[in-house]
Amino acid sequence: MKILSINFLSCAIKACKSSSDSFPLHAKDAELVQDEIELNPDMIINVLPRLDWAALRTTSSELGFPQLPEQPPTPFELKADETLLKDLHHLLLETQISEGKLVCGNCGHEYAIKEGIANFLLPSHLV
Amino acid sequence: MLPTPDTSHVPYERVYEPAEDSYLLLDTLSSETEKTFLHEAFPDAAPLVVEVGTGSGVVISFVHAHAKTIFGSSQVLTAGVDMNAFACRATVATAAKAQLDNPDSYGMYLGSCMGDLTAPWRDGAIDVLIFNPPYVPTPEMPARPEAFTADDLADAAKPSFDDDSYLLALSYAGGRDGMETTDRLVESLPRILSRRGCAYLLLCAQNKPDEVRRRIEGFGPEWRTLMARSSGKQAGWEKLQVVRIWRDFAAVE
Ligand SMILES: C[S@@+](CC[C@H](N)C(=O)[O-])C[C@H]1O[C@@H](n2cnc3c(N)ncnc32)[C@H](O)[C@@H]1O
């Protein structure tokens, strides 16, 4: 699963949805794989307005990627900043988590990732 | 007609094989009316398309592979969810193949996860939700075998016969009116769809589609539904149909 997914996922437990701590899920023991994908600035520019920037900064630093600026760039700034474009492209689109866990900051539940597929099915006592 | 993704690698003894319902969704999404609707609904920021219950992955891979034709832009994010681990694995492979086969039009496939309906997604995250549900009326919902191991990908090399029967039942058995799973999905729509979001839901005649549509329109004055496509009438009934669900805020302001 691509790192970008983490910006759209949250804890599957209903009671956690309303807590700001259930997003983003925290990546733990993550094994990363890289695909080489041709840089497409339009893709990054069109994804930018959909991102929760603060959550992305958290994910990025948890996975050991270079620190992102505190404020999201404007599309105009991004177009002019090739380093940031490349960093975002690499982080969001080229990197996949193949093994590891996603952990909810509210309830502590751990969702396992195997072969790049995260398992959000809950044991019956949590449904 | 746009080419259908290759699913020849999918283990059909435990994953739903593409059928008339799957193809009706492909026809719907590539129809002129829906292309026009989608072009206009998502002119800018990349939409997130999530298919619930991907099975073989034929539908979400079709959207991924033909993003540019369907949305007018290849800046389209796609993702899938299924309760069946083998369906998730199959979908990853189907999406990868479809991308290779359509180098000029594919979008960005983010991956698939295991989960119950939309539970893994953040509120308001989904722009286009697609669901071909287990819609056949059955006396009861499938029960998970006691010794079920097939949701742990690592240990699931050889699911038992019972596991396979359960996984196949999951793909069609809808309980009362064939609606027990679809009802839960419908209830989640107001929470899960983005403001500009829409959904494509496949229903069969026994699901009482008119009632389902009325219920959705009862969510609020901005809610709209439309029969986007049907498989044609049988004994006076539309056997299968795809309903498009969306909100029109401009009309109520
Ligand atoms: C009718 S099949 C559709 C498969 C595929 N989308 C197609 O059109 O060919 C329904 C799929 O939904 C999945 N499913 C059933 N209940 C589900 C649930 N509660 N959450 C997620 N997926 C579910 C089944 O495993 C199955 O793959």
GROMACS .gro file of C-alpha atoms and ligand atoms in nm:
model
  407
    1MET     CA    1   0.000   0.000   0.000
    2LYS     CA    2   0.119   0.344  -0.088
    3ILE     CA    3   0.206   0.590   0.189
    4LEU     CA    4  -0.054   0.829   0.049
    5SER     CA    5  -0.325   0.584   0.167
    6ILE     CA    6  -0.246   0.665   0.531
    7ASN     CA    7  -0.377   1.017   0.473
    8PHE     CA    8  -0.725   0.874   0.402
    9LEU     CA    9  -0.746   0.592   0.657
   10SER     CA   10  -0.840   0.596   1.024
   11CYS     CA   11  -0.910   0.351   1.305
   12ALA     CA   12  -1.195   0.115   1.209
   13ILE     CA   13  -1.348   0.125   1.557
   14LYS     CA   14  -1.660   0.342   1.560
   15ALA     CA   15  -1.590   0.504   1.895
   16CYS     CA   16  -1.248   0.618   1.772
   17LYS     CA   17  -1.377   0.800   1.462
   18SER     CA   18  -1.468   1.112   1.658
   19SER     CA   19  -1.131   1.128   1.835
   20SER     CA   20  -0.861   1.336   1.669
   21ASP     CA   21  -0.607   1.083   1.801
   22SER     CA   22  -0.740   0.812   1.564
   23PHE     CA   23  -0.590   0.999   1.267
   24PRO     CA   24  -0.340   0.954   1.124
   25LEU     CA   25  -0.269   0.595   1.219
   26HIS     CA   26   0.093   0.553   1.330
   27ALA     CA   27   0.320   0.335   1.121
   28LYS     CA   28   0.525   0.089   1.328
   29ASP     CA   29   0.796  -0.162   1.229
   30ALA     CA   30   0.734  -0.068   0.868
   31GLU     CA   31   0.924  -0.238   0.587
   32LEU     CA   32   0.926  -0.012   0.285
   33VAL     CA   33   0.965  -0.092  -0.082
   34GLN     CA   34   1.024   0.160  -0.357
   35ASP     CA   35   0.885   0.154  -0.708
   36GLU     CA   36   1.031   0.378  -0.967
   37ILE     CA   37   0.757   0.597  -1.107
   38GLU     CA   38   0.805   0.879  -1.353
   39LEU     CA   39   0.762   1.217  -1.185
   40ASN     CA   40   0.428   1.369  -1.274
   41PRO     CA   41   0.407   1.719  -1.123
   42ASP     CA   42   0.035   1.746  -1.210
   43MET     CA   43  -0.041   1.442  -0.999
   44ILE     CA   44   0.129   1.593  -0.694
   45ILE     CA   45  -0.029   1.933  -0.753
   46ASN     CA   46  -0.377   1.779  -0.783
   47VAL     CA   47  -0.330   1.560  -0.477
   48LEU     CA   48  -0.202   1.850  -0.263
   49PRO     CA   49  -0.544   2.010  -0.191
   50ARG     CA   50  -0.672   1.669  -0.077
   51LEU     CA   51  -0.401   1.619   0.183
   52ASP     CA   52  -0.415   1.671   0.553
   53TRP     CA   53  -0.072   1.830   0.571
   54ALA     CA   54  -0.019   1.798   0.947
   55ALA     CA   55  -0.099   1.426   0.927
   56LEU     CA   56   0.137   1.383   0.634
   57ARG     CA   57   0.420   1.550   0.830
   58THR     CA   58   0.360   1.304   1.114
   59THR     CA   59   0.365   1.002   0.882
   60SER     CA   60   0.670   1.128   0.699
   61SER     CA   61   0.876   1.177   1.014
   62GLU     CA   62   0.762   0.845   1.166
   63LEU     CA   63   0.891   0.668   0.856
   64GLY     CA   64   1.221   0.855   0.866
   65PHE     CA   65   1.172   1.074   0.558
   66PRO     CA   66   1.313   1.428   0.534
   67GLN     CA   67   1.121   1.683   0.742
   68LEU     CA   68   0.844   1.851   0.542
   69PRO     CA   69   0.787   2.228   0.573
   70GLU     CA   70   0.544   2.331   0.846
   71GLN     CA   71   0.295   2.484   0.604
   72PRO     CA   72   0.178   2.314   0.283
   73PRO     CA   73   0.317   2.479  -0.029
   74THR     CA   74   0.077   2.657  -0.263
   75PRO     CA   75   0.049   2.495  -0.608
   76PHE     CA   76   0.251   2.787  -0.740
   77GLU     CA   77   0.533   2.733  -0.488
   78LEU     CA   78   0.528   2.361  -0.549
   79LYS     CA   79   0.568   2.402  -0.925
   80ALA     CA   80   0.880   2.609  -0.866
   81ASP     CA   81   1.032   2.380  -0.602
   82GLU     CA   82   1.169   2.073  -0.773
   83THR     CA   83   1.325   1.930  -0.456
   84LEU     CA   84   0.995   1.937  -0.268
   85LEU     CA   85   0.811   1.795  -0.570
   86LYS     CA   86   1.056   1.507  -0.587
   87ASP     CA   87   1.041   1.448  -0.210
   88LEU     CA   88   0.661   1.436  -0.214
   89HIS     CA   89   0.655   1.216  -0.522
   90HIS     CA   90   0.896   0.976  -0.356
   91LEU     CA   91   0.712   0.972  -0.023
   92LEU     CA   92   0.353   0.962  -0.146
   93LEU     CA   93   0.367   0.762  -0.465
   94GLU     CA   94   0.691   0.569  -0.497
   95THR     CA   95   0.699   0.425  -0.147
   96GLN     CA   96   0.490   0.131  -0.037
   97ILE     CA   97   0.460  -0.034   0.303
   98SER     CA   98   0.494  -0.407   0.252
   99GLU     CA   99   0.501  -0.528   0.614
  100GLY     CA  100   0.438  -0.364   0.949
  101LYS     CA  101   0.157  -0.222   1.158
  102LEU     CA  102  -0.070   0.078   1.170
  103VAL     CA  103  -0.152   0.178   1.526
  104CYS     CA  104  -0.445   0.388   1.650
  105GLY     CA  105  -0.332   0.671   1.878
  106ASN     CA  106  -0.666   0.663   2.061
  107CYS     CA  107  -0.732   0.298   2.146
  108GLY     CA  108  -0.391   0.146   2.071
  109HIS     CA  109  -0.534  -0.116   1.836
  110GLU     CA  110  -0.273  -0.246   1.589
  111TYR     CA  111  -0.367  -0.324   1.230
  112ALA     CA  112  -0.121  -0.565   1.069
  113ILE     CA  113   0.009  -0.511   0.717
  114LYS     CA  114   0.118  -0.822   0.527
  115GLU     CA  115   0.222  -0.839   0.163
  116GLY     CA  116   0.122  -0.473   0.138
  117ILE     CA  117  -0.235  -0.542   0.252
  118ALA     CA  118  -0.352  -0.392   0.580
  119ASN     CA  119  -0.610  -0.586   0.778
  120PHE     CA  120  -0.883  -0.364   0.928
  121LEU     CA  121  -1.113  -0.651   1.024
  122LEU     CA  122  -1.186  -0.631   1.394
  123PRO     CA  123  -1.206  -0.920   1.637
  124SER     CA  124  -1.571  -0.979   1.726
  125HIS     CA  125  -1.551  -0.822   2.075
  126LEU     CA  126  -1.458  -0.486   1.919
  127VAL     CA  127  -1.735  -0.468   1.657
  128MET     CA  128  -1.616  -0.039  -2.521
  129LEU     CA  129  -1.300  -0.002  -2.315
  130PRO     CA  130  -1.105  -0.325  -2.260
  131THR     CA  131  -1.200  -0.530  -1.952
  132PRO     CA  132  -0.915  -0.605  -1.709
  133ASP     CA  133  -0.759  -0.950  -1.727
  134THR     CA  134  -0.856  -1.159  -1.423
  135SER     CA  135  -0.727  -1.496  -1.545
  136HIS     CA  136  -0.498  -1.527  -1.240
  137VAL     CA  137  -0.785  -1.506  -0.987
  138PRO     CA  138  -0.868  -1.820  -0.779
  139TYR     CA  139  -1.241  -1.841  -0.850
  140GLU     CA  140  -1.292  -2.121  -0.596
  141ARG     CA  141  -1.266  -1.853  -0.328
  142VAL     CA  142  -1.305  -1.516  -0.504
  143TYR     CA  143  -1.617  -1.396  -0.692
  144GLU     CA  144  -1.582  -1.441  -1.067
  145PRO     CA  145  -1.679  -1.137  -1.275
  146ALA     CA  146  -2.040  -1.179  -1.388
  147GLU     CA  147  -2.332  -0.985  -1.535
  148ASP     CA  148  -2.342  -0.752  -1.231
  149SER     CA  149  -1.971  -0.670  -1.261
  150TYR     CA  150  -2.006  -0.592  -1.632
  151LEU     CA  151  -2.313  -0.375  -1.572
  152LEU     CA  152  -2.094  -0.159  -1.345
  153LEU     CA  153  -1.825  -0.135  -1.614
  154ASP     CA  154  -2.089  -0.031  -1.871
  155THR     CA  155  -2.228   0.227  -1.629
  156LEU     CA  156  -1.894   0.385  -1.546
  157SER     CA  157  -1.787   0.411  -1.910
  158SER     CA  158  -2.125   0.535  -2.040
  159GLU     CA  159  -2.141   0.881  -2.194
  160THR     CA  160  -2.382   1.009  -1.924
  161GLU     CA  161  -2.165   0.898  -1.635
  162LYS     CA  162  -1.843   1.017  -1.797
  163THR     CA  163  -2.004   1.359  -1.840
  164PHE     CA  164  -2.126   1.355  -1.481
  165LEU     CA  165  -1.784   1.256  -1.346
  166HIS     CA  166  -1.593   1.506  -1.563
  167GLU     CA  167  -1.812   1.784  -1.424
  168ALA     CA  168  -1.818   1.662  -1.063
  169PHE     CA  169  -1.438   1.639  -1.035
  170PRO     CA  170  -1.280   1.908  -1.251
  171ASP     CA  171  -0.983   1.970  -1.020
  172ALA     CA  172  -0.838   1.811  -0.703
  173ALA     CA  173  -0.773   1.441  -0.767
  174PRO     CA  174  -1.079   1.235  -0.665
  175LEU     CA  175  -1.046   0.929  -0.440
  176VAL     CA  176  -1.240   0.634  -0.582
  177VAL     CA  177  -1.298   0.347  -0.338
  178GLU     CA  178  -1.453   0.018  -0.433
  179VAL     CA  179  -1.605  -0.181  -0.148
  180GLY     CA  180  -1.605  -0.557  -0.203
  181THR     CA  181  -1.358  -0.565  -0.491
  182GLY     CA  182  -1.362  -0.945  -0.543
  183SER     CA  183  -1.136  -1.008  -0.843
  184GLY     CA  184  -1.070  -0.635  -0.872
  185VAL     CA  185  -1.222  -0.616  -1.219
  186VAL     CA  186  -1.421  -0.299  -1.146
  187ILE     CA  187  -1.167  -0.088  -0.957
  188SER     CA  188  -0.891  -0.193  -1.200
  189PHE     CA  189  -1.113  -0.083  -1.488
  190VAL     CA  190  -1.151   0.261  -1.327
  191HIS     CA  191  -0.778   0.275  -1.255
  192ALA     CA  192  -0.674   0.163  -1.604
  193HIS     CA  193  -0.914   0.399  -1.784
  194ALA     CA  194  -0.900   0.692  -1.541
  195LYS     CA  195  -0.823   0.938  -1.816
  196THR     CA  196  -1.119   0.832  -2.029
  197ILE     CA  197  -1.368   0.808  -1.743
  198PHE     CA  198  -1.268   1.121  -1.549
  199GLY     CA  199  -1.102   1.323  -1.822
  200SER     CA  200  -0.776   1.323  -1.625
  201SER     CA  201  -0.537   1.056  -1.507
  202GLN     CA  202  -0.508   1.232  -1.169
  203VAL     CA  203  -0.744   0.984  -1.007
  204LEU     CA  204  -0.669   0.789  -0.689
  205THR     CA  205  -0.817   0.442  -0.649
  206ALA     CA  206  -0.830   0.195  -0.359
  207GLY     CA  207  -1.018  -0.120  -0.266
  208VAL     CA  208  -1.145  -0.305   0.038
  209ASP     CA  209  -1.281  -0.658   0.082
  210MET     CA  210  -1.338  -0.892   0.376
  211ASN     CA  211  -1.175  -1.169   0.175
  212ALA     CA  212  -0.793  -1.170   0.191
  213PHE     CA  213  -0.769  -1.353  -0.143
  214ALA     CA  214  -0.987  -1.091  -0.307
  215CYS     CA  215  -0.748  -0.821  -0.185
  216ARG     CA  216  -0.448  -1.007  -0.317
  217ALA     CA  217  -0.623  -1.075  -0.648
  218THR     CA  218  -0.716  -0.707  -0.681
  219VAL     CA  219  -0.357  -0.592  -0.635
  220ALA     CA  220  -0.253  -0.824  -0.921
  221THR     CA  221  -0.546  -0.726  -1.145
  222ALA     CA  222  -0.472  -0.355  -1.100
  223ALA     CA  223  -0.104  -0.408  -1.183
  224LYS     CA  224  -0.187  -0.600  -1.502
  225ALA     CA  225  -0.451  -0.351  -1.613
  226GLN     CA  226  -0.201  -0.068  -1.564
  227LEU     CA  227   0.056  -0.241  -1.786
  228ASP     CA  228  -0.208  -0.299  -2.051
  229ASN     CA  229  -0.321   0.067  -2.058
  230PRO     CA  230  -0.004   0.276  -2.037
  231ASP     CA  231  -0.167   0.596  -2.162
  232SER     CA  232  -0.471   0.627  -1.940
  233TYR     CA  233  -0.410   0.486  -1.593
  234GLY     CA  234  -0.442   0.678  -1.266
  235MET     CA  235  -0.288   0.609  -0.925
  236TYR     CA  236  -0.384   0.287  -0.749
  237LEU     CA  237  -0.310   0.319  -0.378
  238GLY     CA  238  -0.371  -0.039  -0.272
  239SER     CA  239  -0.629  -0.268  -0.118
  240CYS     CA  240  -0.703  -0.353   0.242
  241MET     CA  241  -0.914  -0.602   0.431
  242GLY     CA  242  -1.203  -0.451   0.619
  243ASP     CA  243  -1.575  -0.428   0.676
  244LEU     CA  244  -1.734  -0.191   0.423
  245THR     CA  245  -1.608   0.166   0.468
  246ALA     CA  246  -1.482   0.121   0.827
  247PRO     CA  247  -1.113   0.183   0.744
  248TRP     CA  248  -1.175   0.521   0.581
  249ARG     CA  249  -1.172   0.858   0.741
  250ASP     CA  250  -1.503   1.044   0.751
  251GLY     CA  251  -1.564   1.250   0.438
  252ALA     CA  252  -1.269   1.096   0.251
  253ILE     CA  253  -1.440   0.913  -0.035
  254ASP     CA  254  -1.530   1.097  -0.357
  255VAL     CA  255  -1.662   0.804  -0.558
  256LEU     CA  256  -1.779   0.490  -0.383
  257ILE     CA  257  -1.857   0.178  -0.587
  258PHE     CA  258  -2.034  -0.125  -0.444
  259ASN     CA  259  -2.153  -0.447  -0.605
  260PRO     CA  260  -2.282  -0.601  -0.284
  261PRO     CA  261  -2.379  -0.950  -0.179
  262TYR     CA  262  -2.741  -0.890  -0.291
  263VAL     CA  263  -2.909  -1.231  -0.314
  264PRO     CA  264  -3.186  -1.281  -0.055
  265THR     CA  265  -3.088  -1.567   0.178
  266PRO     CA  266  -3.244  -1.703   0.501
  267GLU     CA  267  -2.935  -1.599   0.692
  268MET     CA  268  -2.599  -1.428   0.662
  269PRO     CA  269  -2.292  -1.649   0.613
  270ALA     CA  270  -2.141  -1.766   0.940
  271ARG     CA  271  -1.767  -1.768   0.974
  272PRO     CA  272  -1.632  -2.121   1.024
  273GLU     CA  273  -1.507  -2.181   1.377
  274ALA     CA  274  -1.155  -2.266   1.264
  275PHE     CA  275  -1.133  -1.992   1.001
  276THR     CA  276  -0.774  -1.897   0.928
  277ALA     CA  277  -0.807  -1.738   0.589
  278ASP     CA  278  -0.798  -1.377   0.708
  279ASP     CA  279  -0.438  -1.405   0.802
  280LEU     CA  280  -0.260  -1.383   0.469
  281ALA     CA  281   0.057  -1.544   0.599
  282ASP     CA  282  -0.116  -1.857   0.732
  283ALA     CA  283  -0.375  -1.883   0.460
  284ALA     CA  284  -0.180  -2.076   0.204
  285LYS     CA  285  -0.439  -2.353   0.201
  286PRO     CA  286  -0.785  -2.255   0.319
  287SER     CA  287  -1.014  -2.546   0.404
  288PHE     CA  288  -1.322  -2.635   0.200
  289ASP     CA  289  -1.535  -2.470   0.472
  290ASP     CA  290  -1.328  -2.154   0.446
  291ASP     CA  291  -1.379  -2.144   0.070
  292SER     CA  292  -1.755  -2.199   0.102
  293TYR     CA  293  -1.772  -1.915   0.353
  294LEU     CA  294  -1.571  -1.681   0.129
  295LEU     CA  295  -1.795  -1.752  -0.170
  296ALA     CA  296  -2.111  -1.711   0.042
  297LEU     CA  297  -1.978  -1.370   0.150
  298SER     CA  298  -1.981  -1.264  -0.212
  299TYR     CA  299  -2.349  -1.322  -0.278
  300ALA     CA  300  -2.550  -1.386   0.043
  301GLY     CA  301  -2.740  -1.073   0.140
  302GLY     CA  302  -2.975  -1.201   0.413
  303ARG     CA  303  -3.319  -1.041   0.441
  304ASP     CA  304  -3.428  -0.894   0.103
  305GLY     CA  305  -3.063  -0.935   0.008
  306MET     CA  306  -3.014  -0.603   0.187
  307GLU     CA  307  -2.846  -0.673   0.520
  308THR     CA  308  -2.500  -0.566   0.403
  309THR     CA  309  -2.621  -0.298   0.160
  310ASP     CA  310  -2.834  -0.139   0.435
  311ARG     CA  311  -2.523  -0.088   0.646
  312LEU     CA  312  -2.338   0.063   0.352
  313VAL     CA  313  -2.626   0.301   0.276
  314GLU     CA  314  -2.633   0.417   0.639
  315SER     CA  315  -2.264   0.503   0.621
  316LEU     CA  316  -2.295   0.723   0.310
  317PRO     CA  317  -2.364   1.058   0.483
  318ARG     CA  318  -2.058   1.004   0.703
  319ILE     CA  319  -1.816   0.869   0.448
  320LEU     CA  320  -1.876   1.068   0.128
  321SER     CA  321  -1.697   1.396   0.070
  322ARG     CA  322  -1.915   1.700   0.001
  323ARG     CA  323  -1.872   1.651  -0.373
  324GLY     CA  324  -1.891   1.273  -0.335
  325CYS     CA  325  -2.114   1.025  -0.513
  326ALA     CA  326  -2.178   0.650  -0.505
  327TYR     CA  327  -2.263   0.378  -0.756
  328LEU     CA  328  -2.464   0.100  -0.599
  329LEU     CA  329  -2.575  -0.217  -0.774
  330LEU     CA  330  -2.918  -0.353  -0.675
  331CYS     CA  331  -3.136  -0.641  -0.790
  332ALA     CA  332  -3.517  -0.638  -0.811
  333GLN     CA  333  -3.563  -0.824  -0.480
  334ASN     CA  334  -3.370  -0.549  -0.301
  335LYS     CA  335  -3.670  -0.317  -0.362
  336PRO     CA  336  -3.463  -0.050  -0.534
  337ASP     CA  337  -3.739   0.212  -0.526
  338GLU     CA  338  -3.759   0.186  -0.149
  339VAL     CA  339  -3.381   0.208  -0.120
  340ARG     CA  340  -3.378   0.522  -0.335
  341ARG     CA  341  -3.659   0.682  -0.135
  342ARG     CA  342  -3.472   0.615   0.186
  343ILE     CA  343  -3.155   0.780   0.054
  344GLU     CA  344  -3.348   1.081  -0.074
  345GLY     CA  345  -3.492   1.107   0.278
  346PHE     CA  346  -3.142   1.182   0.417
  347GLY     CA  347  -3.198   1.549   0.328
  348PRO     CA  348  -3.320   1.785   0.057
  349GLU     CA  349  -2.983   1.780  -0.125
  350TRP     CA  350  -2.974   1.400  -0.171
  351ARG     CA  351  -3.038   1.270  -0.523
  352THR     CA  352  -3.062   0.924  -0.679
  353LEU     CA  353  -3.091   0.812  -1.038
  354MET     CA  354  -3.108   0.476  -1.210
  355ALA     CA  355  -2.788   0.511  -1.411
  356ARG     CA  356  -2.823   0.183  -1.598
  357SER     CA  357  -3.014  -0.144  -1.592
  358SER     CA  358  -2.980  -0.491  -1.732
  359GLY     CA  359  -3.320  -0.468  -1.900
  360LYS     CA  360  -3.660  -0.580  -1.787
  361GLN     CA  361  -3.761  -0.933  -1.698
  362ALA     CA  362  -4.128  -0.998  -1.627
  363GLY     CA  363  -4.173  -0.622  -1.595
  364TRP     CA  364  -3.889  -0.577  -1.343
  365GLU     CA  365  -3.539  -0.444  -1.387
  366LYS     CA  366  -3.340  -0.750  -1.291
  367LEU     CA  367  -3.020  -0.560  -1.205
  368GLN     CA  368  -2.964  -0.188  -1.191
  369VAL     CA  369  -2.696   0.058  -1.091
  370VAL     CA  370  -2.814   0.355  -0.888
  371ARG     CA  371  -2.609   0.673  -0.879
  372ILE     CA  372  -2.631   0.859  -0.548
  373TRP     CA  373  -2.509   1.216  -0.499
  374ARG     CA  374  -2.593   1.549  -0.339
  375ASP     CA  375  -2.692   1.869  -0.513
  376PHE     CA  376  -2.616   2.152  -0.273
  377ALA     CA  377  -2.666   2.425  -0.534
  378ALA     CA  378  -3.033   2.333  -0.572
  379VAL     CA  379  -3.111   2.376  -0.203
  380GLU     CA  380  -2.914   2.692  -0.125
  381LIG     C1  381  -2.092  -0.963  -0.564
  381LIG     S1  382  -1.922  -0.967  -0.516
  381LIG     C2  383  -1.857  -0.836  -0.620
  381LIG     C3  384  -1.714  -0.855  -0.661
  381LIG     C4  385  -1.661  -0.755  -0.763
  381LIG     N1  386  -1.672  -0.619  -0.714
  381LIG     C5  387  -1.736  -0.766  -0.894
  381LIG     O1  388  -1.816  -0.676  -0.923
  381LIG     O2  389  -1.714  -0.863  -0.966
  381LIG     C6  390  -1.927  -0.893  -0.351
  381LIG     C7  391  -1.791  -0.876  -0.282
  381LIG     O3  392  -1.811  -0.807  -0.156
  381LIG     C8  393  -1.731  -0.865  -0.055
  381LIG     N2  394  -1.796  -0.836   0.074
  381LIG     C9  395  -1.907  -0.894   0.128
  381LIG     N3  396  -1.937  -0.836   0.246
  381LIG    C10  397  -1.845  -0.739   0.267
  381LIG    C11  398  -1.822  -0.646   0.373
  381LIG     N4  399  -1.902  -0.639   0.478
  381LIG     N5  400  -1.714  -0.562   0.364
  381LIG    C12  401  -1.631  -0.569   0.257
  381LIG     N6  402  -1.648  -0.654   0.153
  381LIG    C13  403  -1.753  -0.738   0.159
  381LIG    C14  404  -1.725  -1.012  -0.093
  381LIG     O4  405  -1.612  -1.076  -0.035
  381LIG    C15  406  -1.719  -1.005  -0.246
  381LIG     O5  407  -1.586  -0.997  -0.290
   0.00000   0.00000   0.00000
